[in-house]
Short mmCIF file of C-alpha atoms in Angstrom, two decimals:
data_model
loop_
_atom_site.label_atom_id
_atom_site.label_comp_id
_atom_site.label_asym_id
_atom_site.label_seq_id
_atom_site.Cartn_x
_atom_site.Cartn_y
_atom_site.Cartn_z
CA UNK S 106 93.17 112.91 80.00
CA UNK S 107 94.63 109.44 79.56
CA UNK S 108 96.10 109.62 83.04
CA UNK S 109 97.05 107.08 85.69
CA UNK S 110 93.64 107.49 87.34
CA UNK S 111 91.80 105.76 84.47
CA UNK S 112 92.34 102.33 86.00
CA UNK S 113 89.42 100.26 84.72
CA UNK S 114 90.74 97.00 83.27
CA UNK S 115 94.35 97.47 84.32
CA UNK S 116 95.93 94.21 85.48
CA UNK S 117 98.61 93.08 87.96
CA UNK S 118 97.33 95.32 90.75
CA UNK S 119 97.40 92.45 93.24
CA UNK S 120 94.85 91.27 95.78
CA UNK S 121 92.15 93.56 97.14
CA UNK S 122 93.58 94.99 100.39
CA UNK S 123 90.77 94.14 102.80
CA UNK S 124 91.41 95.69 106.20
CA UNK S 125 89.46 94.60 109.27
CA UNK S 126 88.14 97.17 111.72
CA UNK S 127 89.50 100.02 109.71
CA UNK S 128 89.56 103.49 111.27
CA UNK S 129 87.90 106.34 109.35
CA UNK S 130 91.27 108.08 109.05
CA UNK S 131 94.60 106.35 109.60
CA UNK S 132 96.26 109.45 110.99
CA UNK S 133 95.48 113.01 111.95
CA UNK S 134 97.03 114.45 108.79
CA UNK S 135 94.68 112.40 106.63
CA UNK S 136 91.71 113.87 108.50
CA UNK S 137 93.11 117.38 108.07
CA UNK S 138 93.78 116.96 104.34
CA UNK S 139 90.26 115.65 103.91
CA UNK S 140 88.71 118.50 105.90
CA UNK S 141 90.73 121.25 104.20
CA UNK S 142 89.76 119.84 100.82
CA UNK S 143 86.11 119.65 101.83
CA UNK S 144 86.22 123.22 103.15
CA UNK S 145 87.44 124.46 99.77
CA UNK S 146 85.03 122.34 97.66
CA UNK S 147 82.64 124.62 95.88
CA UNK S 148 83.87 127.78 97.60
CA UNK S 149 87.30 127.98 95.96
CA UNK S 150 87.36 125.07 93.51
CA UNK S 151 84.74 122.96 91.80
CA UNK S 152 84.72 119.36 93.03
CA UNK S 153 85.60 118.17 89.52
CA UNK S 154 88.55 120.54 89.50
CA UNK S 155 89.89 118.79 92.61
CA UNK S 156 89.40 115.38 90.97
CA UNK S 157 91.26 116.53 87.90
CA UNK S 158 94.05 118.00 90.04
CA UNK S 159 94.84 114.56 91.48
CA UNK S 160 94.73 113.07 87.96
CA UNK S 161 97.43 115.54 86.95
CA UNK S 162 99.85 113.89 89.37
CA UNK S 163 102.71 112.33 87.34
CA UNK S 164 101.76 108.67 86.66
CA UNK S 165 104.68 107.13 88.58
CA UNK S 166 103.90 109.27 91.58
CA UNK S 167 100.14 108.69 91.39
CA UNK S 168 100.61 104.93 91.39
CA UNK S 169 102.98 105.02 94.36
CA UNK S 170 100.93 107.40 96.52
CA UNK S 171 98.21 106.65 99.02
CA UNK S 172 94.69 108.03 98.67
CA UNK S 173 95.19 111.02 100.95
CA UNK S 174 98.66 111.72 99.56
CA UNK S 175 96.91 112.23 96.22
CA UNK S 176 94.36 114.51 97.89
CA UNK S 177 97.20 116.51 99.42
CA UNK S 178 98.86 116.82 96.03
CA UNK S 179 95.58 118.07 94.50
CA UNK S 180 94.95 120.56 97.31
CA UNK S 181 98.46 121.99 97.09
CA UNK S 182 98.34 122.17 93.30
CA UNK S 183 95.07 124.11 93.30
CA UNK S 184 96.05 126.41 96.17
CA UNK S 185 99.25 127.39 94.37
CA UNK S 186 97.74 127.57 90.86
CA UNK S 187 95.01 129.89 92.09
CA UNK S 188 97.65 131.94 93.96
CA UNK S 189 95.98 131.40 97.32
CA UNK S 190 99.23 130.13 98.84
CA UNK S 191 102.69 130.01 97.24
CA UNK S 192 105.09 127.09 97.35
CA UNK S 193 107.63 129.40 99.01
CA UNK S 194 105.16 130.21 101.78
CA UNK S 195 104.58 126.49 102.38
CA UNK S 196 108.32 125.79 102.57
CA UNK S 197 108.86 128.75 104.91
CA UNK S 198 106.06 127.60 107.19
CA UNK S 199 107.47 124.07 107.25
CA UNK S 200 110.88 125.44 108.24
CA UNK S 201 109.31 127.63 110.92
CA UNK S 202 107.27 124.74 112.37
CA UNK S 203 110.16 122.29 112.33
CA UNK S 204 112.35 124.84 114.12
CA UNK S 205 109.79 125.38 116.84
CA UNK S 206 109.39 121.58 117.11
CA UNK S 207 113.14 121.24 117.72
CA UNK S 208 113.09 123.98 120.33
CA UNK S 209 110.21 122.45 122.26
CA UNK P 109 97.85 108.89 116.77
CA UNK P 110 96.85 105.75 114.94
CA UNK P 111 99.68 103.54 113.75
CA UNK P 112 100.13 103.12 110.02
CA UNK P 113 98.74 99.86 108.76
CA UNK P 114 100.35 97.39 106.44
CA UNK P 115 98.23 95.12 104.33
CA UNK P 116 98.58 92.75 101.41
CA UNK P 117 98.51 93.91 97.82
CA UNK P 118 100.51 96.28 95.71
CA UNK P 119 98.68 99.41 96.77
CA UNK P 120 100.75 102.07 98.43
CA UNK P 121 100.00 102.39 102.10
CA UNK P 122 99.63 105.45 104.17
CA UNK P 123 103.36 106.08 104.19
CA UNK P 124 104.94 103.27 106.13
CA UNK P 125 108.26 105.01 106.54
CA UNK P 126 107.92 107.03 109.72
CA UNK P 127 110.23 109.79 108.44
CA UNK P 128 108.13 110.25 105.33
CA UNK P 129 105.01 110.13 107.48
CA UNK P 130 106.29 112.84 109.79
CA UNK P 131 107.32 114.93 106.75
CA UNK P 132 103.80 114.70 105.41
CA UNK P 133 102.28 115.45 108.81
CA UNK P 134 104.47 118.55 109.07
CA UNK P 135 103.62 119.65 105.54
CA UNK P 136 99.90 119.31 106.28
CA UNK P 137 100.31 121.29 109.53
CA UNK P 138 102.08 124.02 107.58
CA UNK P 139 99.35 124.23 104.95
CA UNK P 140 96.67 124.22 107.63
CA UNK P 141 98.41 127.06 109.50
CA UNK P 142 98.72 129.11 106.31
CA UNK P 143 95.10 128.56 105.28
CA UNK P 144 93.89 129.61 108.72
CA UNK P 145 96.18 132.68 108.81
CA UNK P 146 94.92 133.75 105.39
CA UNK P 147 91.29 133.20 106.31
CA UNK P 148 90.80 130.52 103.64
CA UNK P 149 89.66 127.83 106.07
CA UNK P 150 88.01 128.11 109.47
CA UNK P 151 89.31 125.64 112.08
CA UNK P 152 85.77 125.25 113.44
CA UNK P 153 84.62 124.10 110.00
CA UNK P 154 87.46 121.56 109.86
CA UNK P 155 86.34 120.17 113.23
CA UNK P 156 82.72 119.95 112.07
CA UNK P 157 83.73 118.09 108.90
CA UNK P 158 86.02 115.60 110.67
CA UNK P 159 83.55 115.00 113.50
CA UNK P 160 80.74 114.32 111.03
CA UNK P 161 82.63 111.59 109.22
CA UNK P 162 84.22 110.12 112.35
CA UNK P 163 81.09 109.97 114.48
CA UNK P 164 77.86 110.77 112.64
CA UNK P 165 77.61 109.29 109.18
CA UNK P 166 78.43 105.67 108.39
CA UNK P 167 77.00 102.38 107.15
CA UNK P 168 74.37 102.41 109.93
CA UNK P 169 72.51 105.01 107.84
CA UNK P 170 72.44 102.83 104.73
CA UNK P 171 71.42 99.88 106.92
CA UNK P 172 68.32 101.79 108.08
CA UNK P 173 67.33 102.35 104.45
CA UNK P 174 67.83 98.68 103.57
CA UNK P 175 65.91 97.44 106.61
CA UNK P 176 63.00 99.76 105.85
CA UNK P 177 62.90 98.48 102.26
CA UNK P 178 62.82 94.90 103.57
CA UNK P 179 59.79 95.49 105.78
CA UNK P 180 57.90 98.07 103.72
CA UNK P 181 57.31 96.93 100.15
CA UNK P 182 55.83 100.27 99.06
CA UNK P 183 58.92 102.08 100.32
CA UNK P 184 61.06 99.52 98.50
CA UNK P 185 59.25 100.24 95.22
CA UNK P 186 59.76 103.98 95.68
CA UNK P 187 63.41 103.42 96.62
CA UNK P 188 64.12 101.42 93.48
CA UNK P 189 62.15 103.80 91.26
CA UNK P 190 63.67 107.00 92.64
CA UNK P 191 66.35 106.51 95.27
CA UNK P 192 66.90 110.22 95.81
CA UNK P 193 63.31 111.02 96.84
CA UNK P 194 62.76 107.84 98.83
CA UNK P 195 65.94 108.45 100.86
CA UNK P 196 64.92 112.10 101.28
CA UNK P 197 61.64 110.89 102.86
CA UNK P 198 63.79 109.54 105.69
CA UNK P 199 65.77 112.78 105.84
CA UNK P 200 69.01 110.94 105.14
CA UNK P 201 70.49 112.86 102.20
CA UNK P 202 73.75 114.76 102.35
CA UNK P 203 77.02 115.54 100.63
CA UNK P 204 78.03 113.01 97.96
CA UNK P 205 74.63 111.33 98.16
CA UNK P 206 72.58 114.06 96.48
CA UNK P 207 71.49 111.89 93.56
CA UNK P 208 70.98 108.27 94.57
CA UNK P 209 70.36 105.13 92.53
CA UNK P 210 69.47 101.95 94.43
CA UNK P 211 69.97 98.61 92.70
CA UNK P 212 68.51 95.36 94.02
CA UNK P 213 70.35 92.08 94.38
CA UNK P 214 68.16 89.07 93.61
CA UNK P 215 68.62 85.35 92.93
CA UNK P 216 69.23 86.31 89.27
CA UNK P 217 71.25 89.54 89.49
CA UNK P 218 74.25 90.49 91.61
CA UNK P 219 75.20 94.19 91.59
CA UNK P 220 78.63 95.53 92.50
CA UNK P 221 79.55 99.22 92.80
CA UNK P 222 82.90 100.74 91.86
CA UNK P 223 84.39 104.06 90.80
CA UNK P 224 87.26 103.32 88.42
CA UNK P 225 88.27 106.96 87.89
CA UNK P 226 88.50 108.09 91.53
CA UNK P 227 86.56 106.62 94.46
CA UNK P 228 83.07 108.12 94.27
CA UNK P 229 80.92 106.71 97.05
CA UNK P 230 77.68 107.70 98.82
CA UNK P 231 79.33 109.41 101.79
CA UNK P 232 76.13 110.52 103.54
CA UNK P 233 74.67 107.00 103.33
CA UNK P 234 77.74 104.78 103.95
CA UNK P 235 80.33 107.16 105.39
CA UNK P 236 83.78 107.49 103.83
CA UNK P 237 84.85 104.51 101.72
CA UNK P 238 87.09 101.75 103.10
CA UNK P 239 90.68 101.37 101.91
CA UNK P 240 89.78 98.43 99.70
CA UNK P 241 87.19 100.46 97.76
CA UNK P 242 89.79 103.18 97.14
CA UNK P 243 92.56 100.72 96.22
CA UNK P 244 94.04 100.53 92.74
CA UNK P 245 93.42 96.77 92.84
CA UNK P 246 89.67 97.20 93.30
CA UNK P 247 89.29 100.16 90.92
CA UNK P 248 91.14 98.33 88.14
CA UNK P 249 89.89 94.77 88.60
CA UNK P 250 86.20 95.17 89.58
CA UNK P 251 85.20 95.96 85.99
CA UNK P 252 87.30 93.34 84.18
CA UNK P 253 87.09 90.39 86.57
CA UNK P 254 84.27 91.05 89.05
CA UNK P 255 83.76 87.37 89.81
CA UNK P 256 87.41 86.92 90.80
CA UNK P 257 87.22 90.05 92.94
CA UNK P 258 84.04 88.80 94.62
CA UNK P 259 85.78 85.49 95.40
CA UNK P 260 88.41 87.44 97.34
CA UNK P 261 85.53 88.66 99.49
CA UNK P 262 84.35 85.06 99.89
CA UNK P 263 81.45 85.37 97.45
CA UNK P 264 81.09 82.75 94.76
CA UNK P 265 78.48 83.91 92.23
CA UNK P 266 76.94 81.05 90.18
CA UNK P 267 77.54 81.37 86.44
CA UNK P 268 73.80 81.68 85.72
CA UNK P 269 73.55 84.78 87.92
CA UNK P 270 74.20 88.01 86.02
CA UNK P 271 76.88 90.19 87.57
CA UNK P 272 76.30 93.90 86.97
CA UNK P 273 79.14 96.25 87.75
CA UNK P 274 78.16 99.91 88.15
CA UNK P 275 80.96 102.41 87.49
CA UNK P 276 80.21 105.70 89.30
CA UNK P 277 81.37 108.01 86.51
CA UNK P 278 78.79 110.80 87.04
CA UNK P 279 77.42 112.68 90.06
CA UNK P 280 74.97 109.88 90.78
CA UNK P 281 75.82 107.61 93.70
CA UNK P 282 74.89 103.96 94.08
CA UNK P 283 73.62 101.78 96.90
CA UNK P 284 73.01 98.04 96.66
CA UNK P 285 69.82 96.71 98.23
CA UNK P 286 70.98 93.26 99.38
CA UNK P 287 68.71 90.22 99.52
CA UNK P 288 66.96 89.75 102.84
CA UNK P 289 68.26 86.50 104.31
CA UNK P 290 65.88 83.66 105.02
CA UNK P 291 64.98 83.04 108.62
CA UNK P 292 64.61 86.74 109.47
CA UNK P 293 60.81 86.86 109.26
CA UNK P 294 60.44 87.43 112.99
CA UNK P 295 62.92 90.29 113.21
CA UNK P 296 61.95 93.93 113.63
CA UNK P 297 63.17 96.68 111.30
CA UNK P 298 65.69 97.73 113.94
CA UNK P 299 67.00 94.18 114.36
CA UNK P 300 67.23 93.77 110.58
CA UNK P 301 69.25 96.97 110.26
CA UNK P 302 71.89 95.47 112.56
CA UNK P 303 72.45 92.62 110.09
CA UNK P 304 73.24 94.87 107.13
CA UNK P 305 76.95 95.38 106.57
CA UNK P 306 78.75 98.09 104.61
CA UNK P 307 80.18 95.56 102.15
CA UNK P 308 76.70 94.16 101.45
CA UNK P 309 75.55 97.65 100.43
CA UNK P 310 78.44 97.89 97.93
CA UNK P 311 77.75 94.38 96.60
CA UNK P 312 80.90 92.81 98.01
CA UNK P 313 79.01 90.64 100.52
CA UNK P 314 75.64 89.08 101.14
CA UNK P 315 73.71 89.65 104.32
CA UNK P 316 74.25 86.46 106.19
CA UNK P 317 72.66 85.26 109.41
CA UNK P 318 75.91 83.59 110.46
CA UNK P 319 77.44 87.03 111.01
CA UNK P 320 74.55 88.15 113.18
CA UNK P 321 75.60 90.06 116.27
CA UNK P 322 74.81 87.91 119.31
CA UNK P 323 72.07 90.15 120.68
CA UNK P 324 70.08 89.69 117.47
CA UNK P 325 70.67 85.99 116.86
CA UNK P 326 68.92 84.98 120.07
CA UNK L 217 81.75 131.75 80.29
CA UNK L 218 84.03 130.72 83.09
CA UNK L 219 82.68 129.28 86.33
CA UNK L 220 83.35 131.63 89.23
CA UNK L 221 83.60 130.49 92.84
CA UNK L 222 82.66 132.61 95.87
CA UNK L 223 86.16 132.37 97.37
CA UNK L 224 84.59 132.74 100.80
CA UNK L 225 85.90 130.95 103.83
CA UNK L 226 83.51 128.11 104.72
CA UNK L 227 82.17 128.66 108.24
CA UNK L 228 81.26 125.72 110.49
CA UNK L 229 77.57 126.52 109.82
CA UNK L 230 78.14 126.52 106.07
CA UNK L 231 80.03 123.23 106.35
CA UNK L 232 77.11 121.76 108.33
CA UNK L 233 74.68 122.86 105.61
CA UNK L 234 76.77 121.31 102.83
CA UNK L 235 77.26 118.10 104.83
CA UNK L 236 73.49 117.85 105.39
CA UNK L 237 72.20 119.06 102.03
CA UNK L 238 75.06 118.41 99.63
CA UNK L 239 75.77 120.23 96.40
CA UNK L 240 73.11 119.85 93.75
CA UNK L 241 74.39 118.86 90.31
CA UNK L 242 70.97 118.46 88.72
CA UNK L 243 69.67 121.19 86.44
CA UNK L 244 65.96 121.88 86.07
CA UNK L 245 65.61 122.72 82.43
CA UNK L 246 64.07 121.29 79.31
CA UNK L 247 67.12 120.32 77.35
CA UNK L 248 66.04 117.58 74.94
CA UNK L 249 67.84 114.25 75.26
CA UNK L 250 70.04 113.22 72.34
CA UNK L 251 69.26 109.53 72.92
CA UNK L 252 66.26 107.45 73.90
CA UNK L 253 65.90 104.55 76.31
CA UNK L 254 66.42 101.30 74.39
CA UNK L 255 68.65 102.92 71.78
CA UNK L 256 72.07 101.47 70.94
CA UNK L 257 74.86 104.01 71.29
CA UNK L 258 78.61 104.07 70.90
CA UNK L 259 80.89 105.69 73.46
CA UNK L 260 83.01 108.12 71.46
CA UNK L 261 86.58 107.34 70.59
CA UNK L 262 88.21 110.48 71.87
CA UNK L 263 91.35 111.27 73.86
CA UNK L 264 90.95 114.75 75.31
CA UNK L 265 94.04 116.00 77.12
CA UNK L 266 91.69 117.66 79.60
CA UNK L 267 89.34 116.29 82.27
CA UNK L 268 86.81 113.67 81.23
CA UNK L 269 84.52 111.19 82.98
CA UNK L 270 84.46 108.90 79.95
CA UNK L 271 86.68 105.96 80.94
CA UNK L 272 89.01 104.51 78.31
CA UNK L 273 87.71 100.97 78.65
CA UNK L 274 84.33 101.83 77.08
CA UNK L 275 85.52 104.16 74.31
CA UNK L 276 84.43 102.80 70.93
CA UNK L 277 82.18 100.19 72.56
CA UNK L 278 78.49 99.83 71.82
CA UNK L 279 76.00 99.84 74.66
CA UNK L 280 72.32 100.20 75.30
CA UNK L 281 70.62 103.19 76.95
CA UNK L 282 68.82 101.67 79.94
CA UNK L 283 67.71 104.84 81.70
CA UNK L 284 67.71 108.59 81.21
CA UNK L 285 68.63 110.08 84.60
CA UNK L 286 67.78 113.65 83.59
CA UNK L 287 69.85 116.79 83.12
CA UNK L 288 73.03 117.42 85.12
CA UNK L 289 75.98 119.77 84.86
CA UNK L 290 78.74 118.34 82.67
CA UNK L 291 81.81 117.44 84.76
CA UNK L 292 84.17 117.49 81.77
CA UNK L 293 83.70 121.25 81.37
CA UNK L 294 83.02 122.02 85.07
CA UNK L 295 86.39 120.47 85.92
CA UNK L 296 88.03 123.03 83.67
CA UNK L 297 85.80 125.84 85.00
CA UNK L 298 84.65 126.45 81.44
CA UNK L 299 80.87 126.08 81.73
CA UNK L 300 78.20 123.91 83.33
CA UNK L 301 77.01 122.75 79.87
CA UNK L 302 73.92 120.94 81.25
CA UNK L 303 72.96 117.73 79.43
CA UNK L 304 71.35 114.35 79.93
CA UNK L 305 73.05 111.56 81.84
CA UNK L 306 72.19 107.99 80.90
CA UNK L 307 72.79 104.60 82.40
CA UNK L 308 74.47 102.77 79.54
CA UNK L 309 74.72 98.99 79.66
CA UNK L 310 77.71 97.36 77.98
CA UNK L 311 77.88 93.57 77.72
CA UNK L 312 81.04 92.38 79.49
CA UNK L 313 82.04 90.55 76.30
CA UNK L 314 81.61 93.74 74.22
CA UNK L 315 84.21 95.40 76.42
CA UNK L 316 86.53 92.54 77.36
CA UNK L 317 85.98 89.88 74.68
CA UNK L 318 85.03 86.23 74.94
CA UNK L 319 87.02 85.64 78.11
CA UNK L 320 84.41 87.62 80.02
CA UNK L 321 81.26 85.92 81.27
CA UNK L 322 78.45 85.97 78.69
CA UNK L 323 75.94 86.92 81.39
CA UNK L 324 77.74 89.89 82.87
CA UNK L 325 77.44 93.58 82.11
CA UNK L 326 78.90 96.98 82.93
CA UNK L 327 76.65 99.92 83.68
CA UNK L 328 78.37 103.25 83.12
CA UNK L 329 76.87 106.74 83.59
CA UNK L 330 77.57 108.69 80.42
CA UNK L 331 76.56 112.14 79.20
CA UNK L 332 75.20 113.21 75.79
CA UNK L 333 78.63 114.53 74.80
CA UNK L 334 80.23 111.12 75.50
CA UNK L 335 77.97 109.25 73.09
CA UNK L 336 77.17 108.96 69.41
CA UNK L 337 74.56 107.14 67.39
CA UNK L 338 75.43 103.67 66.10
#
């Protein structure tokens, strides 16, 4: 697919963002997205299927998302496409968690 | 929790807006809760995976391979001929390093590794890739203007040196064997390993005695 | 023949085993290579709407087969769960000027891993 991921030779991407003393993950959610993806590699999806899922992100969104945001998109896309989790279930769970956050 | 970092370049950051960041964090928590409830992921497996990449694997593993190649020329020959088996001799294989190719930097050839299509990287040998390796800037520019990219890392490659850029488009993973710096003849394999940086094993740096940790430079 | 997955929850022990041993993509079988080391090849001009590991910047460009890495599963079909379609993977060297024109350094080169199905004879 001639998607936004096929970046070789594209110009105007700016300087290489070199970060000193970089942590492995920049936040807990990044670690969780990584681990949930890893835990489904092979068992539920082929690794190439997960790569392709992130490539299917709309180009504007792909190019304005961080690395783990793209992983999250791919994970959610595959979970819903394979009917393992529905979008409605995700939204319900978000509502439930944010309510219990407000109460606490 | 770690603060979100800002850095130069046009690449999107881990969401800098704290509202967006907390939305994403909540969304991820929700998905995690659902996957655990449904028996799709095991929280113990998630812990094992995160702990492995945060504390066990990293560039120190690749550095051991490089240092061994520097002191053991037979190992070096095996490593360059068949990276997968030579690394397996040391018991250092693992996920996303199953099929390894090692390329040697010399006074005539400078190798640089990239993955333009995603961010393939030898996880078991170097750990998870740094932000710069995953950035759109690096993925797009490394193949078309590698010498300009290398200058941003402080490396000026003479015009008579051939720059080879390796695009990781298959399931093979690449490791650069950097040149052993002069003046390290007296160092042990262990001391040499401490000199080898992650960036040098991607081809974005040379191993340089000026960056020697103090305990080794004495 | 579609690729099926186990759809089993990965235990911590299973995760440990995958972390330590990885997932093998190499296939032990005698599929003959379509190309030989030293041969000039052209990366196909093709624009599949599906998954491919053939980057756009080399399509239509001529390169040299430097090494035959052996037989591996084919990501382009694995990514669609269609089949493993095992075939040879080669290290193909493209001169930087072949890909980017005279502005590129005459000494430099790109090495791209390409599969039999990505290549054609020149």
